[in-house]
CSV table of C-alpha atoms in Angstrom, one decimal:
chain,number,residue,atom,x,y,z
D,1,UNK,CA,-54.5,42.4,-58.9
D,2,UNK,CA,-52.1,40.7,-56.5
D,3,UNK,CA,-49.6,42.9,-54.7
D,4,UNK,CA,-46.2,42.2,-56.3
D,5,UNK,CA,-44.2,42.9,-53.1
D,6,UNK,CA,-46.5,40.6,-51.0
D,7,UNK,CA,-46.5,37.9,-53.6
D,8,UNK,CA,-42.7,38.0,-54.0
D,9,UNK,CA,-42.2,37.9,-50.2
D,10,UNK,CA,-44.7,35.0,-49.8
D,11,UNK,CA,-43.1,33.0,-52.6
D,12,UNK,CA,-39.5,33.6,-51.4
D,13,UNK,CA,-40.3,32.9,-47.8
D,14,UNK,CA,-42.1,29.6,-48.7
D,15,UNK,CA,-39.0,28.5,-50.7
D,16,UNK,CA,-36.6,29.5,-48.0
D,17,UNK,CA,-38.6,27.8,-45.2
D,18,UNK,CA,-38.9,24.6,-47.2
D,19,UNK,CA,-35.3,24.4,-48.3
D,20,UNK,CA,-34.1,25.3,-44.8
D,21,UNK,CA,-36.2,22.6,-43.2
D,22,UNK,CA,-35.0,19.9,-45.7
D,23,UNK,CA,-31.3,20.9,-45.6
D,24,UNK,CA,-31.1,22.3,-49.2
D,25,UNK,CA,-30.9,26.0,-48.4
D,26,UNK,CA,-27.2,26.3,-49.5
D,27,UNK,CA,-27.8,24.5,-52.8
D,28,UNK,CA,-30.9,26.7,-53.3
D,29,UNK,CA,-29.1,30.0,-52.8
D,30,UNK,CA,-26.6,28.8,-55.5
D,31,UNK,CA,-29.6,28.0,-57.8
D,32,UNK,CA,-31.3,31.3,-57.1
D,33,UNK,CA,-28.1,33.1,-58.0
D,34,UNK,CA,-27.9,31.2,-61.2
D,35,UNK,CA,-31.6,31.9,-62.0
D,36,UNK,CA,-31.0,35.6,-61.3
D,37,UNK,CA,-28.1,35.7,-63.9
D,38,UNK,CA,-30.3,33.9,-66.4
D,39,UNK,CA,-33.4,36.0,-65.9
D,40,UNK,CA,-31.4,39.2,-66.0
D,41,UNK,CA,-31.0,38.7,-69.8
D,42,UNK,CA,-33.6,40.9,-71.6
D,43,UNK,CA,-34.4,38.1,-74.1
D,44,UNK,CA,-35.2,35.7,-71.3
D,45,UNK,CA,-37.4,38.3,-69.6
D,46,UNK,CA,-39.2,39.1,-72.8
D,47,UNK,CA,-39.9,35.4,-73.5
D,48,UNK,CA,-41.4,34.7,-70.1
D,49,UNK,CA,-43.4,38.0,-70.0
D,50,UNK,CA,-44.9,37.3,-73.4
D,51,UNK,CA,-48.5,36.3,-72.8
D,52,UNK,CA,-48.8,34.8,-76.3
D,53,UNK,CA,-46.3,32.0,-75.4
D,54,UNK,CA,-48.1,29.1,-73.8
D,55,UNK,CA,-47.3,27.9,-70.3
D,56,UNK,CA,-46.2,24.6,-71.8
D,57,UNK,CA,-43.6,26.2,-74.0
D,58,UNK,CA,-42.4,28.2,-71.0
D,59,UNK,CA,-42.1,25.1,-68.9
D,60,UNK,CA,-40.1,23.4,-71.7
D,61,UNK,CA,-37.7,26.3,-71.5
D,62,UNK,CA,-37.6,26.1,-67.7
D,63,UNK,CA,-36.7,22.4,-68.2
D,64,UNK,CA,-33.9,23.3,-70.6
D,65,UNK,CA,-32.6,26.0,-68.2
D,66,UNK,CA,-32.7,23.5,-65.3
D,67,UNK,CA,-30.9,20.9,-67.2
D,68,UNK,CA,-28.2,23.1,-68.6
D,69,UNK,CA,-27.7,24.9,-65.3
D,70,UNK,CA,-27.9,21.7,-63.2
D,71,UNK,CA,-30.6,23.3,-60.9
D,72,UNK,CA,-32.0,21.3,-58.0
D,73,UNK,CA,-35.3,19.6,-58.7
D,74,UNK,CA,-37.1,21.7,-56.1
D,75,UNK,CA,-35.8,24.9,-57.8
D,76,UNK,CA,-37.1,23.6,-61.1
D,77,UNK,CA,-40.5,22.8,-59.5
D,78,UNK,CA,-40.6,26.2,-58.0
D,79,UNK,CA,-40.0,27.9,-61.4
D,80,UNK,CA,-42.7,25.7,-63.0
D,81,UNK,CA,-45.2,26.7,-60.2
D,82,UNK,CA,-44.4,30.4,-61.0
D,83,UNK,CA,-45.1,29.7,-64.7
D,84,UNK,CA,-48.4,28.0,-63.8
D,85,UNK,CA,-49.4,30.9,-61.5
D,86,UNK,CA,-48.4,33.4,-64.1
D,87,UNK,CA,-45.9,34.9,-61.6
D,88,UNK,CA,-42.6,34.1,-63.4
D,89,UNK,CA,-42.5,37.8,-64.4
D,90,UNK,CA,-41.7,38.7,-60.8
D,91,UNK,CA,-38.7,36.3,-60.5
D,92,UNK,CA,-36.3,39.1,-60.0
D,93,UNK,CA,-38.3,40.4,-57.0
D,94,UNK,CA,-38.6,36.9,-55.6
D,95,UNK,CA,-34.8,36.5,-55.9
D,96,UNK,CA,-34.2,39.7,-53.9
D,97,UNK,CA,-36.7,38.5,-51.3
D,98,UNK,CA,-35.1,35.0,-51.1
D,99,UNK,CA,-31.7,36.5,-50.6
D,100,UNK,CA,-33.1,38.6,-47.6
D,101,UNK,CA,-34.7,35.4,-46.2
D,102,UNK,CA,-31.4,33.5,-46.7
D,103,UNK,CA,-29.5,36.2,-44.8
D,104,UNK,CA,-32.1,36.2,-42.0
D,105,UNK,CA,-32.0,32.4,-41.6
D,106,UNK,CA,-28.2,32.2,-41.8
D,107,UNK,CA,-27.6,35.3,-39.6
D,108,UNK,CA,-25.7,36.9,-42.5
D,109,UNK,CA,-25.3,40.7,-42.4
D,110,UNK,CA,-24.6,42.6,-45.6
D,111,UNK,CA,-22.1,45.4,-45.3
D,112,UNK,CA,-20.7,48.0,-47.6
D,113,UNK,CA,-17.0,48.9,-47.1
D,114,UNK,CA,-15.5,52.1,-48.4
D,115,UNK,CA,-11.7,52.5,-48.8
D,116,UNK,CA,-9.5,55.3,-50.0
D,117,UNK,CA,-7.1,52.8,-51.3
D,118,UNK,CA,-7.8,49.8,-53.5
D,119,UNK,CA,-8.4,46.6,-51.5
D,120,UNK,CA,-6.4,43.5,-52.3
D,121,UNK,CA,-8.4,40.3,-53.1
D,122,UNK,CA,-7.4,38.7,-49.7
D,123,UNK,CA,-9.0,41.8,-47.9
D,124,UNK,CA,-12.3,41.1,-49.7
D,125,UNK,CA,-12.8,37.6,-48.4
């Protein structure tokens, strides 16, 4: 059995490295956020986790998701590879790892701010 954390990290790192080198990192992070929203739906999770549904049918659904969400071709290819490798079930872990890779590459630091008074929208930017 493949270690999920290692597999998630390897997949996310590969995607981040490729998209960083070809200049599509920003478009890819937007795609990854879209994929995260879509795959957070329990019905979508259940569909892709179902071993009785053929990889071909899953790829058809990936194609529909990609088309309706206007995903970049490399993001669609990545999702199809995950379907082929039977790793689409760890997409949420891959998303988290990709966000960490993105932050590392872009030098982004994530911070949590606490305030005793409600912050205005201009304070949150």
